[in-house]
């Protein structure tokens, strides 16, 4: 593999991205209190290769509320998982690493009524919560290249999303990439 990388810059770049993805996975937060991290969902991707943006990487994890009897059904037989769920995604580079900036711009340009600006540990982002369907999204921009997205369903509010983002070493994550 070593000699091939000398002559194949794409192979070399992919290997570098593998190392960076592993590093990025290390910043995914532990499960918040009352939740279980779905280890099967924890993954990192060299997404730049997929979208023609070399150097763009992403890591994500899912967290499920730790409670029994996670389903309910209605008279029509529709079964719904009533547990709260959270997905956290970290993106670096390319257009994905600027997701927080785009979200902030959309909010400033008069985004939807459920959206508002937030500040977490000195970083700017947006939060959107729809109380009717109990869904929320929080996007935070760290510098020019890193964005964090936390999404949740069956949430009473967005406090848990904020708590999850606050548990990440934000300054270290920004400086590390």
Short mmCIF file of C-alpha atoms in Angstrom, two decimals, residues 43-129:
data_model
loop_
_atom_site.label_atom_id
_atom_site.label_comp_id
_atom_site.label_asym_id
_atom_site.label_seq_id
_atom_site.Cartn_x
_atom_site.Cartn_y
_atom_site.Cartn_z
CA UNK A 43 -20.01 5.87 11.49
CA UNK A 44 -17.70 8.16 9.66
CA UNK A 45 -17.58 8.86 5.96
CA UNK A 46 -15.24 10.32 3.43
CA UNK A 47 -18.25 12.12 1.96
CA UNK A 48 -16.06 14.32 -0.18
CA UNK A 49 -15.46 11.44 -2.55
CA UNK A 50 -19.22 11.02 -2.94
CA UNK A 51 -19.86 14.66 -3.78
CA UNK A 52 -16.63 15.52 -5.57
CA UNK A 53 -15.38 17.55 -2.60
CA UNK A 54 -12.07 16.03 -1.59
CA UNK A 55 -11.37 16.55 2.07
CA UNK A 56 -15.00 16.69 3.23
CA UNK A 57 -15.62 14.18 6.01
CA UNK A 58 -18.53 13.41 8.31
CA UNK A 59 -19.22 11.37 11.46
CA UNK A 60 -22.59 10.64 13.03
CA UNK A 61 -24.24 8.67 15.81
CA UNK A 62 -27.78 7.89 16.93
CA UNK A 63 -29.08 7.85 20.49
CA UNK A 64 -32.34 6.21 21.62
CA UNK A 65 -34.22 6.92 24.80
CA UNK A 66 -33.62 4.12 27.29
CA UNK A 67 -37.13 3.13 28.25
CA UNK A 68 -39.23 -0.04 27.88
CA UNK A 69 -42.36 -0.38 25.77
CA UNK A 70 -41.17 1.90 22.99
CA UNK A 71 -44.23 1.59 20.78
CA UNK A 72 -47.86 2.61 20.69
CA UNK A 73 -50.52 1.83 18.13
CA UNK A 74 -53.74 3.43 17.03
CA UNK A 75 -57.07 1.88 16.01
CA UNK A 76 -55.85 1.47 12.42
CA UNK A 77 -52.94 -0.65 13.57
CA UNK A 78 -50.28 1.99 12.90
CA UNK A 79 -47.37 1.30 15.26
CA UNK A 80 -45.16 4.19 16.32
CA UNK A 81 -41.95 4.21 18.31
CA UNK A 82 -42.60 6.75 21.07
CA UNK A 83 -39.05 6.89 22.41
CA UNK A 84 -37.09 10.10 21.96
CA UNK A 85 -34.34 9.78 19.35
CA UNK A 86 -31.35 11.99 18.66
CA UNK A 87 -28.89 12.00 15.76
CA UNK A 88 -25.67 13.99 16.00
CA UNK A 89 -23.60 14.69 12.87
CA UNK A 90 -20.19 16.34 12.70
CA UNK A 91 -19.08 17.65 9.29
CA UNK A 92 -15.71 19.02 8.24
CA UNK A 93 -14.79 20.65 4.94
CA UNK A 94 -16.63 21.29 1.73
CA UNK A 95 -20.17 22.57 1.74
CA UNK A 96 -21.11 20.22 4.61
CA UNK A 97 -18.64 21.94 6.92
CA UNK A 98 -20.51 25.20 6.31
CA UNK A 99 -23.98 23.85 7.14
CA UNK A 100 -24.17 26.00 10.25
CA UNK A 101 -23.37 29.13 8.28
CA UNK A 102 -26.11 28.34 5.77
CA UNK A 103 -28.58 27.67 8.58
CA UNK A 104 -27.67 30.99 10.22
CA UNK A 105 -28.08 32.83 6.93
CA UNK A 106 -31.50 31.24 6.40
CA UNK A 107 -32.60 32.30 9.86
CA UNK A 108 -31.36 35.87 9.32
CA UNK A 109 -33.17 36.00 5.97
CA UNK A 110 -36.48 35.39 7.74
CA UNK A 111 -36.46 31.59 8.02
CA UNK A 112 -39.53 29.87 9.41
CA UNK A 113 -41.27 31.05 12.57
CA UNK A 114 -40.01 28.06 14.58
CA UNK A 115 -36.35 28.98 13.97
CA UNK A 116 -34.17 31.22 16.11
CA UNK A 117 -30.49 32.06 16.58
CA UNK A 118 -28.55 30.52 19.45
CA UNK A 119 -25.10 30.85 21.04
CA UNK A 120 -23.37 27.88 22.64
CA UNK A 121 -19.93 28.32 24.20
CA UNK A 122 -19.28 31.34 21.98
CA UNK A 123 -20.40 29.69 18.72
CA UNK A 124 -23.40 30.75 16.66
CA UNK A 125 -26.11 28.49 15.36
CA UNK A 126 -29.82 28.01 14.86
CA UNK A 127 -32.45 25.97 16.57
CA UNK A 128 -35.76 24.92 15.08
CA UNK A 129 -38.48 23.18 17.09
#
